[in-house]
Amino acid sequence: LKSDKPLEQKQQELCDYLQSTVPHYDWVGFYFKNGDKEELKLGPYAGEPTDHTIIPFGKGICGQVAVSNQNFVVPDVKAQDNYIACSITVKAEIVVPLFVNGENIGQIDIDSNTPDPFTEEDERFLEFINEEIAQLIEKD
Ligand code: SME
């Protein structure tokens, strides 16, 4: 992350790396607040393409995190009523908000085809990743 490459490319490489390295990370992507709109826009991601490139605040797991400012760990997506399915193979999801200067400006979203795979270790790890990305965004 310390290279001179453009920010988007670093985010893309990070998604590719996490998705190919961590066995229970099957889809890894960033969503960012879309300008002044009350919606999220898909940023760099690794895994199957998704139709959900725009997600209104409050909708789905991602939209809920945009409003709550808190990590959302979903051990079983079938048990969620406010959930947007991207692929029928997905069993679980984790979304961790990304803060720049205390403001929730987006999130990292991970889908897993393994049931109930996410632990507090994933939460701490993804919080760390987001802090690193936040620093790059601040400098950009
Ligand atoms: N499942 C998410 C939508 C995004 S896809 O996982 C890529 C949600 O419920 O917000």
Short mmCIF file of N, CA and C and ligand atoms in Angstrom, two decimals:
data_model
loop_
_atom_site.label_atom_id
_atom_site.label_comp_id
_atom_site.label_asym_id
_atom_site.label_seq_id
_atom_site.Cartn_x
_atom_site.Cartn_y
_atom_site.Cartn_z
N LEU A 1 0.82 -1.22 0.00
CA LEU A 1 0.00 0.00 0.00
C LEU A 1 0.85 1.27 0.00
N LYS A 2 2.15 1.09 0.13
CA LYS A 2 3.01 2.28 0.23
C LYS A 2 3.58 2.71 -1.13
N SER A 3 3.09 2.13 -2.22
CA SER A 3 3.61 2.49 -3.55
C SER A 3 2.99 3.80 -4.04
N ASP A 4 3.42 4.26 -5.24
CA ASP A 4 2.89 5.49 -5.83
C ASP A 4 1.70 5.24 -6.74
N LYS A 5 1.21 4.00 -6.75
CA LYS A 5 0.08 3.68 -7.63
C LYS A 5 -1.16 4.48 -7.23
N PRO A 6 -2.09 4.69 -8.19
CA PRO A 6 -3.33 5.40 -7.85
C PRO A 6 -4.14 4.65 -6.79
N LEU A 7 -4.88 5.41 -6.00
CA LEU A 7 -5.67 4.86 -4.89
C LEU A 7 -6.60 3.72 -5.33
N GLU A 8 -7.30 3.92 -6.45
CA GLU A 8 -8.24 2.90 -6.91
C GLU A 8 -7.55 1.59 -7.22
N GLN A 9 -6.34 1.71 -7.77
CA GLN A 9 -5.58 0.50 -8.11
C GLN A 9 -5.15 -0.24 -6.85
N LYS A 10 -4.77 0.52 -5.82
CA LYS A 10 -4.40 -0.11 -4.55
C LYS A 10 -5.59 -0.82 -3.92
N GLN A 11 -6.76 -0.16 -3.99
CA GLN A 11 -7.97 -0.78 -3.44
C GLN A 11 -8.31 -2.05 -4.22
N GLN A 12 -8.14 -1.99 -5.54
CA GLN A 12 -8.40 -3.15 -6.38
C GLN A 12 -7.45 -4.30 -6.04
N GLU A 13 -6.18 -3.99 -5.90
CA GLU A 13 -5.19 -5.03 -5.60
C GLU A 13 -5.45 -5.64 -4.23
N LEU A 14 -5.88 -4.80 -3.30
CA LEU A 14 -6.20 -5.30 -1.96
C LEU A 14 -7.38 -6.27 -2.01
N CYS A 15 -8.42 -5.90 -2.77
CA CYS A 15 -9.58 -6.81 -2.93
C CYS A 15 -9.13 -8.14 -3.55
N ASP A 16 -8.35 -8.05 -4.62
CA ASP A 16 -7.87 -9.27 -5.30
C ASP A 16 -7.07 -10.14 -4.34
N TYR A 17 -6.19 -9.48 -3.56
CA TYR A 17 -5.32 -10.21 -2.64
C TYR A 17 -6.14 -10.92 -1.55
N LEU A 18 -7.06 -10.18 -0.93
CA LEU A 18 -7.86 -10.77 0.15
C LEU A 18 -8.72 -11.91 -0.38
N GLN A 19 -9.34 -11.69 -1.54
CA GLN A 19 -10.24 -12.70 -2.09
C GLN A 19 -9.50 -13.98 -2.46
N SER A 20 -8.28 -13.84 -2.96
CA SER A 20 -7.53 -15.04 -3.38
C SER A 20 -6.76 -15.68 -2.23
N THR A 21 -6.53 -14.95 -1.14
CA THR A 21 -5.70 -15.47 -0.04
C THR A 21 -6.51 -16.05 1.11
N VAL A 22 -7.62 -15.39 1.45
CA VAL A 22 -8.39 -15.85 2.62
C VAL A 22 -9.48 -16.80 2.12
N PRO A 23 -9.43 -18.07 2.53
CA PRO A 23 -10.35 -19.07 1.96
C PRO A 23 -11.83 -18.74 2.14
N HIS A 24 -12.20 -18.11 3.27
CA HIS A 24 -13.64 -17.83 3.47
C HIS A 24 -14.06 -16.45 2.96
N TYR A 25 -13.17 -15.74 2.21
CA TYR A 25 -13.55 -14.48 1.57
C TYR A 25 -13.81 -14.76 0.08
N ASP A 26 -15.06 -14.93 -0.30
CA ASP A 26 -15.37 -15.30 -1.68
C ASP A 26 -15.66 -14.09 -2.57
N TRP A 27 -16.16 -13.02 -1.96
CA TRP A 27 -16.37 -11.75 -2.69
C TRP A 27 -15.92 -10.64 -1.76
N VAL A 28 -15.05 -9.77 -2.26
CA VAL A 28 -14.50 -8.69 -1.44
C VAL A 28 -14.65 -7.39 -2.21
N GLY A 29 -15.31 -6.40 -1.63
CA GLY A 29 -15.47 -5.14 -2.35
C GLY A 29 -15.64 -3.95 -1.43
N PHE A 30 -15.45 -2.77 -2.03
CA PHE A 30 -15.69 -1.51 -1.33
C PHE A 30 -16.92 -0.84 -1.91
N TYR A 31 -17.74 -0.30 -1.02
CA TYR A 31 -18.80 0.62 -1.42
C TYR A 31 -18.47 1.98 -0.81
N PHE A 32 -18.76 3.05 -1.58
CA PHE A 32 -18.52 4.41 -1.08
C PHE A 32 -19.78 5.25 -1.22
N LYS A 33 -19.94 6.18 -0.27
CA LYS A 33 -21.05 7.14 -0.35
C LYS A 33 -20.96 7.84 -1.70
N ASN A 34 -22.09 7.93 -2.41
CA ASN A 34 -22.13 8.46 -3.77
C ASN A 34 -22.38 9.97 -3.73
N GLY A 35 -21.31 10.73 -3.62
CA GLY A 35 -21.45 12.20 -3.59
C GLY A 35 -22.33 12.65 -2.44
N ASP A 36 -23.31 13.50 -2.75
CA ASP A 36 -24.22 14.01 -1.72
C ASP A 36 -25.47 13.14 -1.58
N LYS A 37 -25.54 12.09 -2.41
CA LYS A 37 -26.76 11.27 -2.42
C LYS A 37 -26.80 10.32 -1.22
N GLU A 38 -28.00 9.95 -0.84
CA GLU A 38 -28.20 9.01 0.28
C GLU A 38 -28.11 7.58 -0.25
N GLU A 39 -26.98 7.27 -0.87
CA GLU A 39 -26.81 5.94 -1.46
C GLU A 39 -25.33 5.57 -1.52
N LEU A 40 -25.09 4.26 -1.65
CA LEU A 40 -23.72 3.74 -1.79
C LEU A 40 -23.49 3.37 -3.25
N LYS A 41 -22.23 3.54 -3.68
CA LYS A 41 -21.85 3.17 -5.04
C LYS A 41 -20.73 2.14 -4.94
N LEU A 42 -20.82 1.11 -5.77
CA LEU A 42 -19.79 0.06 -5.76
C LEU A 42 -18.45 0.62 -6.24
N GLY A 43 -17.40 0.31 -5.51
CA GLY A 43 -16.04 0.67 -5.90
C GLY A 43 -15.31 -0.59 -6.37
N PRO A 44 -14.00 -0.63 -6.17
CA PRO A 44 -13.24 -1.82 -6.56
C PRO A 44 -13.74 -3.07 -5.83
N TYR A 45 -13.75 -4.20 -6.54
CA TYR A 45 -14.18 -5.46 -5.91
C TYR A 45 -13.50 -6.63 -6.61
N ALA A 46 -13.49 -7.77 -5.93
CA ALA A 46 -12.98 -9.01 -6.50
C ALA A 46 -14.00 -10.10 -6.28
N GLY A 47 -14.29 -10.87 -7.30
CA GLY A 47 -15.30 -11.93 -7.23
C GLY A 47 -16.32 -11.72 -8.33
N GLU A 48 -17.42 -12.47 -8.24
CA GLU A 48 -18.47 -12.40 -9.26
C GLU A 48 -19.00 -10.98 -9.41
N PRO A 49 -19.25 -10.53 -10.66
CA PRO A 49 -19.89 -9.22 -10.84
C PRO A 49 -21.26 -9.19 -10.14
N THR A 50 -21.63 -8.03 -9.61
CA THR A 50 -22.92 -7.91 -8.94
C THR A 50 -23.79 -6.86 -9.65
N ASP A 51 -25.11 -7.07 -9.64
CA ASP A 51 -26.05 -6.09 -10.19
C ASP A 51 -26.20 -4.89 -9.26
N HIS A 52 -25.78 -5.05 -8.00
CA HIS A 52 -26.05 -4.03 -7.00
C HIS A 52 -24.92 -3.02 -6.91
N THR A 53 -24.84 -2.18 -7.96
CA THR A 53 -23.78 -1.18 -8.01
C THR A 53 -24.20 0.08 -7.26
N ILE A 54 -25.51 0.27 -7.06
CA ILE A 54 -26.02 1.38 -6.24
C ILE A 54 -26.94 0.78 -5.17
N ILE A 55 -26.70 1.16 -3.92
CA ILE A 55 -27.53 0.66 -2.81
C ILE A 55 -28.00 1.86 -1.98
N PRO A 56 -29.32 2.09 -1.91
CA PRO A 56 -29.82 3.21 -1.11
C PRO A 56 -29.51 3.00 0.39
N PHE A 57 -29.25 4.09 1.09
CA PHE A 57 -29.04 4.01 2.54
C PHE A 57 -30.23 3.29 3.18
N GLY A 58 -29.93 2.40 4.10
CA GLY A 58 -30.98 1.66 4.83
C GLY A 58 -31.33 0.33 4.20
N LYS A 59 -30.98 0.15 2.91
CA LYS A 59 -31.35 -1.08 2.20
C LYS A 59 -30.23 -2.13 2.29
N GLY A 60 -30.61 -3.36 2.62
CA GLY A 60 -29.64 -4.44 2.68
C GLY A 60 -28.68 -4.27 3.85
N ILE A 61 -27.74 -5.16 3.94
CA ILE A 61 -26.75 -5.11 5.02
C ILE A 61 -25.87 -3.86 4.83
N CYS A 62 -25.46 -3.63 3.59
CA CYS A 62 -24.59 -2.48 3.29
C CYS A 62 -25.29 -1.17 3.63
N GLY A 63 -26.52 -1.02 3.17
CA GLY A 63 -27.28 0.21 3.41
C GLY A 63 -27.53 0.45 4.89
N GLN A 64 -27.68 -0.61 5.65
CA GLN A 64 -27.88 -0.47 7.10
C GLN A 64 -26.60 0.02 7.78
N VAL A 65 -25.45 -0.47 7.31
CA VAL A 65 -24.17 -0.04 7.90
C VAL A 65 -23.88 1.43 7.57
N ALA A 66 -24.35 1.88 6.40
CA ALA A 66 -24.17 3.29 6.03
C ALA A 66 -24.86 4.20 7.04
N VAL A 67 -25.92 3.68 7.68
CA VAL A 67 -26.70 4.47 8.64
C VAL A 67 -26.25 4.21 10.08
N SER A 68 -25.91 2.96 10.40
CA SER A 68 -25.61 2.60 11.80
C SER A 68 -24.19 2.94 12.22
N ASN A 69 -23.28 3.07 11.26
CA ASN A 69 -21.84 3.30 11.54
C ASN A 69 -21.20 2.15 12.32
N GLN A 70 -21.80 0.97 12.27
CA GLN A 70 -21.26 -0.15 13.04
C GLN A 70 -21.04 -1.39 12.18
N ASN A 71 -20.09 -2.21 12.62
CA ASN A 71 -19.85 -3.49 11.94
C ASN A 71 -21.16 -4.29 11.92
N PHE A 72 -21.35 -5.03 10.84
CA PHE A 72 -22.53 -5.91 10.75
C PHE A 72 -22.03 -7.29 10.32
N VAL A 73 -22.11 -8.24 11.23
CA VAL A 73 -21.72 -9.62 10.93
C VAL A 73 -22.98 -10.45 10.76
N VAL A 74 -23.10 -11.09 9.61
CA VAL A 74 -24.28 -11.91 9.32
C VAL A 74 -23.84 -13.37 9.18
N PRO A 75 -24.08 -14.19 10.19
CA PRO A 75 -23.63 -15.59 10.12
C PRO A 75 -24.43 -16.40 9.11
N ASP A 76 -25.74 -15.99 8.91
CA ASP A 76 -26.61 -16.73 8.01
C ASP A 76 -27.51 -15.73 7.28
N VAL A 77 -27.23 -15.50 6.00
CA VAL A 77 -27.97 -14.46 5.26
C VAL A 77 -29.46 -14.80 5.15
N LYS A 78 -29.81 -16.07 5.21
CA LYS A 78 -31.22 -16.48 5.10
C LYS A 78 -32.04 -15.99 6.29
N ALA A 79 -31.37 -15.73 7.41
CA ALA A 79 -32.07 -15.28 8.61
C ALA A 79 -32.31 -13.77 8.63
N GLN A 80 -31.83 -13.05 7.59
CA GLN A 80 -31.97 -11.59 7.53
C GLN A 80 -33.15 -11.20 6.66
N ASP A 81 -34.01 -10.30 7.14
CA ASP A 81 -35.10 -9.88 6.24
C ASP A 81 -34.69 -8.68 5.38
N ASN A 82 -33.81 -7.82 5.92
CA ASN A 82 -33.35 -6.68 5.11
C ASN A 82 -31.98 -7.05 4.52
N TYR A 83 -32.02 -7.88 3.50
CA TYR A 83 -30.80 -8.40 2.87
C TYR A 83 -30.97 -8.37 1.36
N ILE A 84 -29.92 -7.98 0.64
CA ILE A 84 -29.93 -7.97 -0.82
C ILE A 84 -29.05 -9.12 -1.30
N ALA A 85 -29.63 -10.11 -1.93
CA ALA A 85 -28.86 -11.26 -2.40
C ALA A 85 -28.12 -10.93 -3.68
N CYS A 86 -26.83 -11.21 -3.71
CA CYS A 86 -26.04 -10.99 -4.92
C CYS A 86 -25.83 -12.30 -5.66
N SER A 87 -25.73 -13.39 -4.89
CA SER A 87 -25.47 -14.69 -5.50
C SER A 87 -26.08 -15.75 -4.60
N ILE A 88 -26.65 -16.79 -5.20
CA ILE A 88 -27.32 -17.82 -4.39
C ILE A 88 -26.32 -18.67 -3.60
N THR A 89 -25.03 -18.56 -3.95
CA THR A 89 -24.03 -19.37 -3.24
C THR A 89 -23.60 -18.73 -1.91
N VAL A 90 -23.96 -17.45 -1.71
CA VAL A 90 -23.50 -16.74 -0.50
C VAL A 90 -24.28 -17.19 0.73
N LYS A 91 -23.51 -17.53 1.78
CA LYS A 91 -24.12 -18.00 3.04
C LYS A 91 -24.02 -16.97 4.15
N ALA A 92 -22.96 -16.14 4.11
CA ALA A 92 -22.69 -15.23 5.21
C ALA A 92 -22.05 -13.95 4.68
N GLU A 93 -22.09 -12.90 5.49
CA GLU A 93 -21.57 -11.61 5.04
C GLU A 93 -21.04 -10.82 6.23
N ILE A 94 -20.01 -10.00 5.98
CA ILE A 94 -19.54 -9.05 7.00
C ILE A 94 -19.33 -7.71 6.31
N VAL A 95 -19.80 -6.65 6.97
CA VAL A 95 -19.61 -5.29 6.45
C VAL A 95 -19.03 -4.45 7.58
N VAL A 96 -17.91 -3.77 7.27
CA VAL A 96 -17.22 -2.94 8.27
C VAL A 96 -17.11 -1.52 7.70
N PRO A 97 -17.66 -0.51 8.43
CA PRO A 97 -17.63 0.86 7.92
C PRO A 97 -16.22 1.43 7.84
N LEU A 98 -16.04 2.37 6.91
CA LEU A 98 -14.74 3.01 6.69
C LEU A 98 -14.88 4.49 7.07
N PHE A 99 -14.10 4.90 8.07
CA PHE A 99 -14.20 6.26 8.57
C PHE A 99 -13.00 7.10 8.13
N VAL A 100 -13.29 8.28 7.58
CA VAL A 100 -12.24 9.25 7.29
C VAL A 100 -12.57 10.50 8.11
N ASN A 101 -11.64 10.89 8.97
CA ASN A 101 -11.86 12.01 9.91
C ASN A 101 -13.18 11.86 10.66
N GLY A 102 -13.45 10.65 11.12
CA GLY A 102 -14.64 10.39 11.93
C GLY A 102 -15.93 10.24 11.16
N GLU A 103 -15.87 10.43 9.83
CA GLU A 103 -17.09 10.33 9.03
C GLU A 103 -17.15 9.00 8.30
N ASN A 104 -18.31 8.36 8.34
CA ASN A 104 -18.54 7.09 7.65
C ASN A 104 -18.70 7.36 6.16
N ILE A 105 -17.64 7.08 5.38
CA ILE A 105 -17.66 7.43 3.95
C ILE A 105 -17.82 6.21 3.05
N GLY A 106 -17.90 5.04 3.66
CA GLY A 106 -18.05 3.83 2.86
C GLY A 106 -17.84 2.59 3.70
N GLN A 107 -17.46 1.51 3.06
CA GLN A 107 -17.36 0.25 3.79
C GLN A 107 -16.64 -0.81 2.97
N ILE A 108 -16.13 -1.80 3.69
CA ILE A 108 -15.65 -3.00 3.02
C ILE A 108 -16.71 -4.08 3.26
N ASP A 109 -17.01 -4.81 2.19
CA ASP A 109 -18.09 -5.81 2.23
C ASP A 109 -17.49 -7.15 1.79
N ILE A 110 -17.70 -8.17 2.60
CA ILE A 110 -17.20 -9.51 2.26
C ILE A 110 -18.34 -10.51 2.29
N ASP A 111 -18.45 -11.28 1.23
CA ASP A 111 -19.42 -12.39 1.17
C ASP A 111 -18.67 -13.69 1.29
N SER A 112 -19.29 -14.66 1.98
CA SER A 112 -18.67 -15.98 2.10
C SER A 112 -19.64 -17.07 1.70
N ASN A 113 -19.13 -18.08 1.01
CA ASN A 113 -19.93 -19.25 0.67
C ASN A 113 -19.91 -20.29 1.78
N THR A 114 -19.15 -19.99 2.85
CA THR A 114 -19.06 -20.86 4.02
C THR A 114 -20.05 -20.34 5.08
N PRO A 115 -20.85 -21.20 5.70
CA PRO A 115 -21.76 -20.71 6.74
C PRO A 115 -21.01 -20.27 8.00
N ASP A 116 -21.45 -19.18 8.59
CA ASP A 116 -20.94 -18.66 9.87
C ASP A 116 -19.40 -18.68 10.00
N PRO A 117 -18.67 -18.04 9.06
CA PRO A 117 -17.20 -18.13 9.09
C PRO A 117 -16.52 -16.97 9.80
N PHE A 118 -17.27 -15.87 10.08
CA PHE A 118 -16.60 -14.65 10.53
C PHE A 118 -16.50 -14.57 12.05
N THR A 119 -15.29 -14.21 12.52
CA THR A 119 -15.03 -14.10 13.96
C THR A 119 -14.64 -12.65 14.28
N GLU A 120 -14.39 -12.40 15.56
CA GLU A 120 -13.92 -11.07 15.96
C GLU A 120 -12.58 -10.76 15.32
N GLU A 121 -11.82 -11.81 15.01
CA GLU A 121 -10.54 -11.62 14.34
C GLU A 121 -10.74 -10.97 12.96
N ASP A 122 -11.79 -11.40 12.25
CA ASP A 122 -12.10 -10.77 10.96
C ASP A 122 -12.47 -9.31 11.17
N GLU A 123 -13.27 -9.05 12.20
CA GLU A 123 -13.68 -7.65 12.46
C GLU A 123 -12.47 -6.78 12.72
N ARG A 124 -11.55 -7.24 13.60
CA ARG A 124 -10.36 -6.44 13.92
C ARG A 124 -9.48 -6.27 12.67
N PHE A 125 -9.33 -7.35 11.91
CA PHE A 125 -8.51 -7.33 10.70
C PHE A 125 -9.07 -6.33 9.68
N LEU A 126 -10.38 -6.37 9.45
CA LEU A 126 -10.99 -5.49 8.45
C LEU A 126 -11.03 -4.04 8.94
N GLU A 127 -11.16 -3.84 10.25
CA GLU A 127 -11.05 -2.48 10.81
C GLU A 127 -9.65 -1.93 10.53
N PHE A 128 -8.64 -2.78 10.71
CA PHE A 128 -7.26 -2.37 10.44
C PHE A 128 -7.08 -2.00 8.97
N ILE A 129 -7.58 -2.85 8.09
CA ILE A 129 -7.50 -2.58 6.64
C ILE A 129 -8.15 -1.24 6.31
N ASN A 130 -9.34 -1.01 6.86
CA ASN A 130 -10.06 0.24 6.58
C ASN A 130 -9.30 1.46 7.10
N GLU A 131 -8.64 1.31 8.25
CA GLU A 131 -7.83 2.43 8.77
C GLU A 131 -6.69 2.76 7.80
N GLU A 132 -6.08 1.72 7.25
CA GLU A 132 -4.99 1.93 6.28
C GLU A 132 -5.53 2.63 5.03
N ILE A 133 -6.68 2.15 4.53
CA ILE A 133 -7.30 2.76 3.35
C ILE A 133 -7.70 4.21 3.65
N ALA A 134 -8.21 4.45 4.84
CA ALA A 134 -8.61 5.81 5.23
C ALA A 134 -7.42 6.75 5.17
N GLN A 135 -6.27 6.28 5.62
CA GLN A 135 -5.06 7.12 5.57
C GLN A 135 -4.68 7.45 4.13
N LEU A 136 -4.83 6.46 3.25
CA LEU A 136 -4.53 6.71 1.83
C LEU A 136 -5.52 7.72 1.25
N ILE A 137 -6.79 7.62 1.63
CA ILE A 137 -7.82 8.54 1.12
C ILE A 137 -7.52 9.96 1.62
N GLU A 138 -7.14 10.09 2.89
CA GLU A 138 -6.81 11.40 3.46
C GLU A 138 -5.67 12.07 2.69
N LYS A 139 -4.70 11.26 2.28
CA LYS A 139 -3.52 11.80 1.59
C LYS A 139 -3.79 12.05 0.11
N ASP A 140 -4.87 11.40 -0.43
CA ASP A 140 -5.08 11.42 -1.88
C ASP A 140 -5.50 12.81 -2.37
N1 SME B 1 -25.56 -8.41 0.32
C1 SME B 1 -25.39 -6.98 0.32
C2 SME B 1 -25.44 -6.41 -1.07
C3 SME B 1 -24.11 -6.30 -1.72
S1 SME B 1 -23.55 -7.79 -2.31
O1 SME B 1 -23.23 -8.67 -1.14
C4 SME B 1 -22.13 -7.58 -3.19
C5 SME B 1 -26.43 -6.33 1.19
O2 SME B 1 -27.37 -6.98 1.66
O3 SME B 1 -26.31 -5.13 1.41
#
